[in-house]
């Protein structure tokens, strides 16, 4: 699996917003760091239409050091979902992916609570 987009968010403070498109072979990956323990909410909006289960989008929150999944959420087409998590200081990755061969659009918002 390749990575179409890899973005360095850097030190996360309050809000990060982006949008993009992904397919099965090219997820988008965003990397960010926390200096302090923070409670975050990460929203993912799936802009695929229809009800094909391959068009679900997955948001994975990964520990950058081990690449282990901290948590994830699967979002059905035309829906929005979120994960809320308290994270320790460190570096993390957000991966947005889909099971579809077609390119699907999404939006992502990360906020400090």
GROMACS .gro file of C-alpha atoms in nm:
model
  113
    1UNK     CA    1   0.000   0.000   0.000
    2UNK     CA    2   0.140   0.339  -0.100
    3UNK     CA    3   0.077   0.676   0.055
    4UNK     CA    4  -0.065   0.943  -0.173
    5UNK     CA    5  -0.040   1.225   0.076
    6UNK     CA    6   0.173   1.259   0.385
    7UNK     CA    7   0.144   1.583   0.575
    8UNK     CA    8   0.345   1.699   0.873
    9UNK     CA    9   0.109   1.888   1.102
   10UNK     CA   10   0.390   1.948   1.350
   11UNK     CA   11   0.314   2.054   1.705
   12UNK     CA   12  -0.066   2.037   1.745
   13UNK     CA   13  -0.221   2.309   1.957
   14UNK     CA   14  -0.594   2.373   1.903
   15UNK     CA   15  -0.747   2.301   1.559
   16UNK     CA   16  -0.645   2.125   1.237
   17UNK     CA   17  -0.875   2.103   0.934
   18UNK     CA   18  -0.816   1.942   0.595
   19UNK     CA   19  -0.989   1.757   0.314
   20UNK     CA   20  -0.875   1.522   0.043
   21UNK     CA   21  -0.945   1.208  -0.151
   22UNK     CA   22  -0.824   0.851  -0.105
   23UNK     CA   23  -0.867   0.509  -0.260
   24UNK     CA   24  -0.775   0.155  -0.154
   25UNK     CA   25  -0.410   0.181  -0.257
   26UNK     CA   26  -0.335   0.537  -0.151
   27UNK     CA   27  -0.438   0.644   0.202
   28UNK     CA   28  -0.361   0.990   0.338
   29UNK     CA   29  -0.137   1.014   0.645
   30UNK     CA   30  -0.098   1.310   0.881
   31UNK     CA   31   0.168   1.325   1.154
   32UNK     CA   32   0.148   1.545   1.464
   33UNK     CA   33   0.314   1.588   1.803
   34UNK     CA   34   0.190   1.672   2.150
   35UNK     CA   35   0.410   1.829   2.418
   36UNK     CA   36   0.150   1.780   2.691
   37UNK     CA   37  -0.126   1.534   2.770
   38UNK     CA   38  -0.429   1.644   2.563
   39UNK     CA   39  -0.788   1.537   2.508
   40UNK     CA   40  -0.866   1.545   2.134
   41UNK     CA   41  -1.163   1.482   1.910
   42UNK     CA   42  -1.100   1.387   1.547
   43UNK     CA   43  -1.394   1.404   1.306
   44UNK     CA   44  -1.403   1.226   0.971
   45UNK     CA   45  -1.670   1.302   0.712
   46UNK     CA   46  -1.714   1.047   0.433
   47UNK     CA   47  -1.832   1.217   0.114
   48UNK     CA   48  -1.882   0.897  -0.088
   49UNK     CA   49  -2.242   0.850  -0.204
   50UNK     CA   50  -2.440   0.524  -0.200
   51UNK     CA   51  -2.435   0.236   0.045
   52UNK     CA   52  -2.160   0.013  -0.099
   53UNK     CA   53  -1.968  -0.126   0.203
   54UNK     CA   54  -1.638  -0.084   0.012
   55UNK     CA   55  -1.702   0.291   0.026
   56UNK     CA   56  -1.661   0.307   0.402
   57UNK     CA   57  -1.372   0.519   0.521
   58UNK     CA   58  -1.150   0.431   0.813
   59UNK     CA   59  -0.975   0.676   1.043
   60UNK     CA   60  -0.682   0.514   1.227
   61UNK     CA   61  -0.494   0.691   1.505
   62UNK     CA   62  -0.146   0.538   1.531
   63UNK     CA   63   0.146   0.574   1.771
   64UNK     CA   64   0.428   0.704   1.547
   65UNK     CA   65   0.702   0.518   1.734
   66UNK     CA   66   0.547   0.170   1.721
   67UNK     CA   67   0.293   0.223   1.438
   68UNK     CA   68   0.041   0.044   1.659
   69UNK     CA   69  -0.320   0.149   1.638
   70UNK     CA   70  -0.436   0.357   1.935
   71UNK     CA   71  -0.798   0.361   1.816
   72UNK     CA   72  -1.002   0.380   1.497
   73UNK     CA   73  -1.347   0.449   1.359
   74UNK     CA   74  -1.522   0.332   1.040
   75UNK     CA   75  -1.746   0.588   0.871
   76UNK     CA   76  -2.024   0.483   0.631
   77UNK     CA   77  -2.086   0.676   0.305
   78UNK     CA   78  -2.243   1.022   0.348
   79UNK     CA   79  -2.184   1.016   0.727
   80UNK     CA   80  -1.965   1.184   0.987
   81UNK     CA   81  -1.815   1.012   1.290
   82UNK     CA   82  -1.546   1.093   1.544
   83UNK     CA   83  -1.303   0.953   1.795
   84UNK     CA   84  -1.235   1.119   2.129
   85UNK     CA   85  -0.918   1.028   2.312
   86UNK     CA   86  -0.681   1.157   2.578
   87UNK     CA   87  -0.326   1.121   2.449
   88UNK     CA   88   0.006   1.136   2.630
   89UNK     CA   89   0.292   1.353   2.501
   90UNK     CA   90   0.444   1.203   2.188
   91UNK     CA   91   0.408   1.179   1.812
   92UNK     CA   92   0.106   1.026   1.640
   93UNK     CA   93  -0.025   0.957   1.291
   94UNK     CA   94  -0.374   0.984   1.151
   95UNK     CA   95  -0.440   0.756   0.852
   96UNK     CA   96  -0.750   0.798   0.633
   97UNK     CA   97  -0.822   0.500   0.406
   98UNK     CA   98  -1.103   0.325   0.220
   99UNK     CA   99  -1.174  -0.020   0.077
  100UNK     CA  100  -1.283   0.126  -0.257
  101UNK     CA  101  -1.079   0.130  -0.577
  102UNK     CA  102  -1.260   0.454  -0.664
  103UNK     CA  103  -1.133   0.777  -0.521
  104UNK     CA  104  -1.353   0.911  -0.241
  105UNK     CA  105  -1.353   1.255  -0.084
  106UNK     CA  106  -1.339   1.321   0.290
  107UNK     CA  107  -1.295   1.601   0.538
  108UNK     CA  108  -1.109   1.578   0.867
  109UNK     CA  109  -1.120   1.810   1.169
  110UNK     CA  110  -0.908   1.766   1.482
  111UNK     CA  111  -0.983   1.981   1.786
  112UNK     CA  112  -0.847   2.008   2.137
  113UNK     CA  113  -1.117   1.968   2.401
   0.00000   0.00000   0.00000
